[in-house]
Amino acid sequence: MVGGGGVGGGLLENANPLIYQRSGERPVTAGEEDEQVPDSIDAREIFDLIRSINDPEHPLTLEELNVVEQVRVQVSDPESTVAVAFTPTIPHCSMATLIGLSIKVKLLRSLPQRFKAPVISLPDGRAHYPRDPRLRACSEQATCR
């Protein structure tokens, strides 16, 4: 561990993370605002829910640290599944469990109860996504809710 001044005054594991530019806000169409028209949940909507979650170690969001990206969100509204893969800023990050739980809680509080929402940490980068068998298998199981 290097650095200092992390959450609770502890040492930081990644004292100088790379900071990425935030993506723009999603434009809302007239059809999405119409309450009479059914609106399916898509990957961008899920990304918008989780992108602003604060990192437990830095005063930055998960999007700014590139921990979450829209391309790592899979949604099947007809099958009621949402799967999110995230990459911690460093391999073997001790905060990965807390980040995963933060994403999971946000999804559970925001989505209708019919959705299963597995959250997978990809500590070794994006190489396995979206073909990661853990993500695919978990999204097919009701126990992942």
Coordinates of N, CA, C and O in Angstrom, one line a residue:
M1 N 0.8 -1.2 0.0 CA 0.0 0.0 0.0 C 0.9 1.2 0.0 O 1.9 1.3 0.7
V2 N 0.4 2.2 -0.7 CA 1.2 3.5 -0.8 C 0.2 4.6 -0.6 O -1.0 4.5 -0.6
G3 N 0.8 5.8 -0.3 CA 0.0 7.0 -0.1 C -0.7 7.0 1.2 O -0.4 6.3 2.1
G4 N -1.6 7.9 1.4 CA -2.3 8.1 2.6 C -3.6 8.9 2.5 O -3.8 9.4 1.4
G5 N -4.3 9.0 3.5 CA -5.5 9.8 3.5 C -6.7 9.2 2.8 O -7.6 9.9 2.4
G6 N -6.8 7.9 2.8 CA -7.9 7.2 2.2 C -9.1 7.3 3.1 O -9.2 8.0 4.1
V7 N -10.2 6.6 2.8 CA -11.4 6.5 3.6 C -11.0 6.1 5.0 O -10.3 5.1 5.2
G8 N -11.5 6.8 6.0 CA -11.2 6.5 7.3 C -9.7 6.7 7.7 O -9.3 6.2 8.8
G9 N -9.0 7.5 6.9 CA -7.6 7.8 7.3 C -6.6 6.7 7.0 O -5.5 6.8 7.3
G10 N -7.0 5.6 6.4 CA -6.2 4.5 6.1 C -5.3 4.8 4.9 O -5.4 5.8 4.2
L11 N -4.4 3.8 4.5 CA -3.6 4.0 3.4 C -4.3 3.6 2.1 O -5.2 2.7 2.1
L12 N -3.9 4.2 1.0 CA -4.5 3.9 -0.3 C -3.8 2.8 -1.0 O -2.6 2.8 -1.0
E13 N -4.5 1.9 -1.6 CA -3.9 0.9 -2.4 C -3.4 1.5 -3.8 O -2.4 1.1 -4.3
N14 N -4.2 2.4 -4.3 CA -3.9 3.0 -5.6 C -4.0 4.5 -5.4 O -5.0 5.1 -5.6
A15 N -2.9 5.1 -5.0 CA -2.8 6.5 -4.6 C -3.0 7.4 -5.8 O -3.5 8.5 -5.6
N16 N -2.6 7.0 -7.0 CA -2.7 7.9 -8.2 C -3.4 7.2 -9.3 O -2.8 6.8 -10.3
P17 N -4.7 7.0 -9.2 CA -5.4 6.3 -10.3 C -5.6 7.1 -11.5 O -5.5 8.4 -11.4
L18 N -5.7 6.5 -12.7 CA -6.0 7.2 -13.9 C -7.5 7.7 -13.8 O -8.3 7.0 -13.4
I19 N -7.7 8.9 -14.3 CA -9.0 9.5 -14.2 C -9.5 9.7 -15.7 O -8.8 10.2 -16.5
Y20 N -10.7 9.1 -16.0 CA -11.2 9.1 -17.3 C -12.3 10.2 -17.5 O -13.0 10.5 -16.5
Q21 N -12.6 10.6 -18.7 CA -13.6 11.6 -18.9 C -15.0 10.9 -18.8 O -15.2 9.8 -19.3
R22 N -15.9 11.6 -18.2 CA -17.3 11.1 -18.1 C -18.0 11.2 -19.4 O -17.7 12.1 -20.2
S23 N -18.8 10.2 -19.7 CA -19.6 10.2 -20.9 C -20.8 11.2 -20.7 O -21.1 11.5 -19.6
G24 N -21.3 11.7 -21.8 CA -22.4 12.7 -21.7 C -23.7 12.1 -21.1 O -23.8 10.8 -21.1
E25 N -24.6 12.9 -20.8 CA -25.9 12.5 -20.3 C -26.7 11.9 -21.5 O -26.6 12.4 -22.6
R26 N -27.5 11.0 -21.2 CA -28.3 10.4 -22.3 C -29.5 11.3 -22.6 O -30.2 11.7 -21.7
P27 N -29.7 11.6 -23.8 CA -30.8 12.4 -24.2 C -32.1 11.6 -24.0 O -32.2 10.4 -24.3
V28 N -33.1 12.2 -23.4 CA -34.4 11.6 -23.1 C -35.3 11.9 -24.2 O -35.5 13.1 -24.5
T29 N -35.9 10.9 -24.8 CA -36.8 11.1 -26.0 C -38.2 11.3 -25.4 O -38.6 11.0 -24.3
A30 N -39.1 11.9 -26.3 CA -40.5 12.1 -25.9 C -41.2 10.8 -25.6 O -42.0 10.7 -24.7
G31 N -40.8 9.7 -26.4 CA -41.4 8.4 -26.1 C -41.1 7.8 -24.7 O -41.8 7.2 -24.1
E32 N -39.8 8.2 -24.2 CA -39.4 7.7 -22.9 C -40.1 8.5 -21.8 O -40.3 7.9 -20.7
E33 N -40.5 9.7 -22.1 CA -41.2 10.5 -21.1 C -42.7 10.1 -21.0 O -43.4 10.5 -20.0
D34 N -43.3 9.5 -22.1 CA -44.7 9.2 -22.1 C -44.9 8.0 -21.2 O -44.5 6.9 -21.5
E35 N -45.7 8.2 -20.1 CA -45.9 7.1 -19.2 C -46.9 6.1 -19.7 O -47.0 5.0 -19.2
Q36 N -47.6 6.4 -20.8 CA -48.5 5.4 -21.4 C -47.8 4.4 -22.3 O -48.4 3.3 -22.6
V37 N -46.6 4.7 -22.7 CA -45.8 3.8 -23.6 C -44.9 2.9 -22.8 O -44.1 3.4 -22.0
P38 N -45.0 1.6 -22.9 CA -44.0 0.7 -22.2 C -42.6 1.0 -22.6 O -42.3 1.1 -23.8
D39 N -41.7 1.1 -21.7 CA -40.3 1.4 -21.9 C -39.4 0.3 -21.4 O -39.4 0.1 -20.2
S40 N -38.7 -0.4 -22.3 CA -37.9 -1.5 -21.8 C -36.6 -0.9 -21.2 O -36.2 0.1 -21.6
I41 N -36.0 -1.7 -20.3 CA -34.8 -1.3 -19.7 C -33.6 -1.7 -20.6 O -33.6 -2.8 -21.2
D42 N -32.7 -0.8 -20.8 CA -31.5 -1.1 -21.7 C -30.2 -0.9 -21.0 O -30.2 -0.4 -19.8
A43 N -29.1 -1.2 -21.6 CA -27.8 -1.1 -21.0 C -27.4 0.3 -20.6 O -26.8 0.5 -19.6
R44 N -27.8 1.3 -21.4 CA -27.5 2.7 -21.0 C -28.2 3.1 -19.8 O -27.7 3.8 -18.9
E45 N -29.5 2.6 -19.6 CA -30.2 3.0 -18.4 C -29.6 2.4 -17.2 O -29.5 3.0 -16.1
I46 N -29.1 1.2 -17.3 CA -28.4 0.5 -16.2 C -27.1 1.2 -15.9 O -26.7 1.5 -14.7
F47 N -26.3 1.5 -16.9 CA -25.1 2.3 -16.8 C -25.3 3.6 -16.1 O -24.6 4.0 -15.2
D48 N -26.4 4.3 -16.5 CA -26.7 5.6 -15.8 C -27.0 5.4 -14.3 O -26.7 6.3 -13.5
L49 N -27.5 4.3 -13.9 CA -27.8 4.0 -12.5 C -26.5 3.8 -11.7 O -26.4 4.3 -10.6
I50 N -25.5 3.1 -12.3 CA -24.3 2.8 -11.5 C -23.1 3.7 -11.8 O -22.2 3.6 -11.0
R51 N -23.1 4.5 -12.8 CA -21.9 5.3 -13.1 C -21.6 6.3 -12.1 O -20.4 6.7 -11.9
S52 N -22.5 6.8 -11.3 CA -22.3 7.8 -10.3 C -22.0 7.3 -8.9 O -21.8 8.1 -8.0
I53 N -21.9 6.0 -8.8 CA -21.5 5.4 -7.5 C -20.1 5.9 -7.2 O -19.2 5.8 -8.0
N54 N -19.9 6.3 -5.9 CA -18.6 6.8 -5.5 C -17.7 5.6 -5.2 O -18.1 4.6 -4.6
D55 N -16.4 5.8 -5.6 CA -15.4 4.8 -5.3 C -15.1 4.8 -3.7 O -15.1 5.9 -3.2
P56 N -15.0 3.7 -3.1 CA -14.8 3.7 -1.6 C -13.4 4.3 -1.2 O -13.3 4.6 0.0
E57 N -12.5 4.4 -2.1 CA -11.2 4.9 -1.8 C -10.8 6.3 -2.2 O -9.9 6.9 -1.7
H58 N -11.5 6.8 -3.2 CA -11.2 8.0 -3.8 C -12.5 8.9 -3.9 O -13.6 8.4 -4.0
P59 N -12.3 10.2 -4.0 CA -13.5 11.1 -4.2 C -13.9 11.2 -5.7 O -14.2 12.2 -6.2
L60 N -14.0 10.0 -6.3 CA -14.3 9.9 -7.7 C -15.4 8.9 -7.9 O -15.6 8.0 -7.1
T61 N -16.1 9.0 -9.1 CA -17.1 8.0 -9.4 C -16.5 6.7 -10.0 O -15.4 6.8 -10.5
L62 N -17.2 5.7 -10.1 CA -16.8 4.4 -10.7 C -16.6 4.7 -12.2 O -15.7 4.1 -12.8
E63 N -17.4 5.6 -12.8 CA -17.2 5.9 -14.2 C -15.9 6.6 -14.4 O -15.1 6.4 -15.4
E64 N -15.6 7.6 -13.6 CA -14.4 8.4 -13.7 C -13.1 7.6 -13.6 O -12.1 7.9 -14.1
L65 N -13.2 6.5 -12.8 CA -12.1 5.6 -12.7 C -12.1 4.4 -13.7 O -11.2 3.5 -13.6
N66 N -13.1 4.4 -14.6 CA -13.2 3.4 -15.6 C -13.4 2.0 -15.0 O -13.1 1.0 -15.6
V67 N -14.0 2.0 -13.8 CA -14.3 0.7 -13.2 C -15.6 0.1 -13.8 O -15.7 -1.1 -14.0
V68 N -16.5 0.9 -14.2 CA -17.7 0.5 -14.9 C -17.8 1.2 -16.3 O -17.4 2.4 -16.4
E69 N -18.2 0.5 -17.3 CA -18.4 1.0 -18.6 C -19.7 0.4 -19.2 O -20.1 -0.7 -18.8
Q70 N -20.3 1.2 -20.1 CA -21.6 0.7 -20.6 C -21.4 -0.6 -21.4 O -22.3 -1.5 -21.4
V71 N -20.3 -0.8 -22.0 CA -20.0 -2.0 -22.8 C -20.0 -3.3 -22.0 O -20.1 -4.4 -22.5
R72 N -19.8 -3.1 -20.7 CA -19.8 -4.3 -19.8 C -21.1 -4.5 -19.0 O -21.1 -5.1 -18.0
V73 N -22.2 -3.9 -19.6 CA -23.5 -4.1 -19.0 C -24.3 -4.9 -20.0 O -24.4 -4.5 -21.2
Q74 N -24.9 -6.0 -19.6 CA -25.8 -6.8 -20.5 C -27.2 -6.8 -19.9 O -27.3 -7.0 -18.7
V75 N -28.2 -6.5 -20.8 CA -29.6 -6.5 -20.3 C -30.4 -7.3 -21.2 O -30.3 -7.2 -22.5
S76 N -31.3 -8.1 -20.7 CA -32.3 -8.8 -21.4 C -33.6 -8.5 -20.7 O -34.0 -9.2 -19.7
D77 N -34.3 -7.5 -21.1 CA -35.6 -7.2 -20.5 C -36.6 -8.3 -20.6 O -37.3 -8.7 -19.6
P78 N -36.8 -9.0 -21.7 CA -37.7 -10.1 -21.8 C -37.4 -11.2 -20.8 O -38.3 -11.9 -20.3
E79 N -36.1 -11.5 -20.6 CA -35.7 -12.6 -19.7 C -35.5 -12.1 -18.3 O -35.1 -12.8 -17.4
S80 N -35.7 -10.8 -18.1 CA -35.5 -10.1 -16.7 C -34.1 -10.3 -16.1 O -34.0 -10.7 -15.0
T81 N -33.1 -10.1 -16.9 CA -31.7 -10.2 -16.4 C -30.9 -9.0 -16.8 O -31.1 -8.4 -17.8
V82 N -30.1 -8.6 -15.8 CA -29.2 -7.5 -16.0 C -27.9 -8.1 -15.4 O -27.8 -8.5 -14.3
A83 N -26.8 -8.0 -16.2 CA -25.5 -8.5 -15.7 C -24.5 -7.4 -15.9 O -24.4 -6.8 -16.9
V84 N -23.7 -7.1 -14.8 CA -22.7 -6.1 -14.8 C -21.4 -6.7 -14.5 O -21.2 -7.4 -13.5
A85 N -20.4 -6.4 -15.3 CA -19.0 -6.7 -15.0 C -18.2 -5.4 -14.8 O -18.5 -4.4 -15.5
F86 N -17.4 -5.5 -13.8 CA -16.6 -4.3 -13.5 C -15.1 -4.7 -13.3 O -14.8 -5.8 -13.0
T87 N -14.2 -3.7 -13.5 CA -12.8 -3.9 -13.4 C -12.2 -2.9 -12.4 O -12.2 -1.7 -12.6
P88 N -11.8 -3.4 -11.2 CA -11.1 -2.6 -10.2 C -9.9 -1.9 -10.8 O -9.4 -2.3 -11.8
T89 N -9.5 -0.8 -10.2 CA -8.4 0.0 -10.8 C -7.1 -0.7 -10.7 O -6.2 -0.4 -11.5
I90 N -6.9 -1.7 -9.8 CA -5.7 -2.5 -9.7 C -6.0 -3.9 -9.5 O -7.1 -4.3 -9.0
P91 N -5.2 -4.9 -10.0 CA -5.4 -6.3 -9.7 C -5.4 -6.6 -8.2 O -4.7 -5.9 -7.5
H92 N -6.2 -7.5 -7.8 CA -6.3 -7.9 -6.4 C -6.7 -6.8 -5.5 O -6.2 -6.7 -4.3
C93 N -7.6 -5.9 -5.9 CA -8.0 -4.8 -5.2 C -8.8 -5.2 -4.0 O -9.8 -6.0 -4.1
S94 N -8.5 -4.8 -2.8 CA -9.2 -5.2 -1.6 C -10.6 -4.5 -1.5 O -11.5 -5.0 -0.7
M95 N -10.9 -3.5 -2.3 CA -12.1 -2.8 -2.3 C -13.1 -3.4 -3.4 O -14.2 -3.0 -3.5
A96 N -12.7 -4.5 -4.1 CA -13.5 -5.0 -5.2 C -14.9 -5.6 -4.6 O -15.9 -5.4 -5.2
T97 N -14.8 -6.2 -3.4 CA -16.1 -6.7 -2.8 C -17.0 -5.6 -2.5 O -18.2 -5.7 -2.8
L98 N -16.5 -4.5 -1.9 CA -17.3 -3.4 -1.6 C -17.9 -2.7 -2.8 O -19.0 -2.3 -2.8
I99 N -17.1 -2.6 -3.8 CA -17.6 -2.0 -5.1 C -18.7 -2.9 -5.7 O -19.7 -2.4 -6.1
G100 N -18.5 -4.2 -5.7 CA -19.5 -5.1 -6.2 C -20.8 -5.0 -5.4 O -21.9 -5.0 -6.0
L101 N -20.7 -4.9 -4.1 CA -21.8 -4.8 -3.3 C -22.6 -3.5 -3.5 O -23.8 -3.4 -3.5
S102 N -21.8 -2.4 -3.7 CA -22.4 -1.1 -4.0 C -23.2 -1.2 -5.3 O -24.3 -0.6 -5.4
I103 N -22.7 -1.8 -6.3 CA -23.4 -1.9 -7.6 C -24.6 -2.8 -7.4 O -25.7 -2.5 -7.9
K104 N -24.4 -3.9 -6.7 CA -25.6 -4.8 -6.5 C -26.7 -4.2 -5.8 O -27.9 -4.3 -6.1
V105 N -26.4 -3.4 -4.7 CA -27.4 -2.8 -3.9 C -28.2 -1.7 -4.7 O -29.4 -1.6 -4.7
K106 N -27.4 -1.0 -5.5 CA -28.0 0.0 -6.4 C -29.0 -0.6 -7.4 O -30.1 -0.1 -7.6
L107 N -28.6 -1.7 -7.9 CA -29.5 -2.4 -8.9 C -30.7 -3.0 -8.2 O -31.8 -2.9 -8.7
L108 N -30.5 -3.6 -7.0 CA -31.6 -4.2 -6.3 C -32.6 -3.1 -5.9 O -33.9 -3.4 -5.9
R109 N -32.2 -1.9 -5.5 CA -33.1 -0.9 -5.1 C -33.7 -0.2 -6.3 O -34.7 0.5 -6.1
S110 N -33.2 -0.3 -7.4 CA -33.6 0.5 -8.6 C -34.5 -0.3 -9.6 O -35.3 0.2 -10.3
L111 N -34.2 -1.6 -9.7 CA -34.9 -2.4 -10.7 C -36.1 -3.1 -10.1 O -36.2 -3.3 -8.9
P112 N -37.1 -3.4 -11.0 CA -38.2 -4.2 -10.6 C -37.8 -5.5 -10.0 O -36.7 -6.1 -10.4
Q113 N -38.5 -6.1 -9.1 CA -38.1 -7.3 -8.4 C -38.0 -8.5 -9.4 O -37.3 -9.5 -9.0
R114 N -38.6 -8.5 -10.5 CA -38.5 -9.6 -11.4 C -37.1 -9.8 -12.0 O -36.7 -10.9 -12.5
F115 N -36.2 -8.8 -11.9 CA -34.9 -8.9 -12.4 C -33.9 -9.6 -11.6 O -33.8 -9.5 -10.4
K116 N -33.1 -10.5 -12.2 CA -31.9 -11.1 -11.6 C -30.7 -10.2 -12.0 O -30.7 -9.7 -13.2
A117 N -29.8 -9.9 -11.1 CA -28.8 -8.9 -11.4 C -27.4 -9.4 -10.9 O -26.9 -8.9 -9.9
P118 N -26.7 -10.3 -11.6 CA -25.4 -10.7 -11.2 C -24.4 -9.6 -11.4 O -24.5 -8.9 -12.4
V119 N -23.4 -9.5 -10.5 CA -22.3 -8.5 -10.7 C -21.0 -9.3 -10.6 O -20.8 -10.0 -9.6
I120 N -20.2 -9.1 -11.6 CA -18.9 -9.9 -11.6 C -17.7 -9.0 -11.7 O -17.7 -8.0 -12.4
S121 N -16.7 -9.3 -10.9 CA -15.5 -8.5 -10.9 C -14.5 -9.2 -11.9 O -14.3 -10.4 -11.8
L122 N -14.0 -8.4 -12.7 CA -13.0 -8.9 -13.7 C -11.6 -8.3 -13.3 O -11.2 -7.3 -13.9
P123 N -10.9 -8.8 -12.3 CA -9.7 -8.2 -11.9 C -8.6 -8.2 -12.9 O -7.7 -7.4 -12.8
D124 N -8.6 -9.1 -13.9 CA -7.5 -9.1 -14.9 C -7.9 -8.4 -16.1 O -7.3 -8.6 -17.2
G125 N -8.8 -7.5 -16.1 CA -9.2 -6.6 -17.2 C -10.3 -7.1 -18.0 O -11.1 -7.9 -17.5
R126 N -10.5 -6.6 -19.2 CA -11.7 -6.9 -20.0 C -11.5 -8.1 -20.9 O -12.3 -8.3 -21.8
A127 N -10.5 -8.8 -20.8 CA -10.2 -9.9 -21.8 C -11.3 -11.0 -21.8 O -11.5 -11.5 -22.9
H128 N -12.0 -11.2 -20.7 CA -13.0 -12.3 -20.7 C -14.4 -11.8 -21.0 O -15.3 -12.6 -21.1
Y129 N -14.6 -10.5 -21.1 CA -15.9 -10.0 -21.3 C -16.1 -9.7 -22.7 O -15.2 -9.2 -23.4
P130 N -17.3 -10.0 -23.3 CA -18.5 -10.5 -22.7 C -18.7 -12.0 -22.7 O -19.8 -12.4 -22.4
R131 N -17.7 -12.7 -23.0 CA -17.9 -14.2 -23.1 C -17.5 -14.9 -21.8 O -17.4 -16.1 -21.7
D132 N -17.4 -14.1 -20.7 CA -17.1 -14.7 -19.4 C -18.1 -15.7 -19.0 O -19.3 -15.3 -18.8
P133 N -17.8 -17.0 -18.9 CA -18.8 -18.0 -18.6 C -19.4 -17.8 -17.2 O -20.6 -18.2 -17.0
R134 N -18.7 -17.2 -16.3 CA -19.3 -16.9 -14.9 C -20.5 -15.9 -15.1 O -21.5 -16.1 -14.4
L135 N -20.3 -14.9 -15.9 CA -21.4 -13.9 -16.1 C -22.6 -14.6 -16.8 O -23.7 -14.4 -16.4
R136 N -22.3 -15.4 -17.8 CA -23.4 -16.0 -18.6 C -24.1 -17.0 -17.7 O -25.3 -17.0 -17.6
A137 N -23.4 -17.8 -17.0 CA -24.0 -18.9 -16.1 C -24.8 -18.2 -15.0 O -25.9 -18.6 -14.7
C138 N -24.2 -17.2 -14.4 CA -24.9 -16.6 -13.3 C -26.2 -15.8 -13.7 O -27.2 -15.8 -13.0
S139 N -26.2 -15.3 -14.9 CA -27.4 -14.6 -15.4 C -28.5 -15.5 -15.7 O -29.7 -15.1 -15.8
E140 N -28.2 -16.8 -15.8 CA -29.2 -17.8 -16.1 C -29.8 -18.4 -14.8 O -30.7 -19.2 -14.8
Q141 N -29.2 -18.1 -13.7 CA -29.6 -18.7 -12.4 C -30.4 -17.7 -11.6 O -30.0 -16.6 -11.4
A142 N -31.5 -18.2 -11.0 CA -32.3 -17.3 -10.1 C -31.6 -17.0 -8.8 O -31.9 -16.1 -8.1
T143 N -30.6 -17.9 -8.5 CA -29.9 -17.7 -7.2 C -29.0 -16.5 -7.2 O -28.5 -16.1 -6.2
C144 N -28.7 -15.9 -8.3 CA -27.8 -14.7 -8.4 C -28.5 -13.5 -8.0 O -27.9 -12.4 -7.8
R145 N -29.8 -13.5 -7.8 CA -30.6 -12.3 -7.4 C -30.1 -11.9 -6.1 O -29.8 -11.0 -5.5

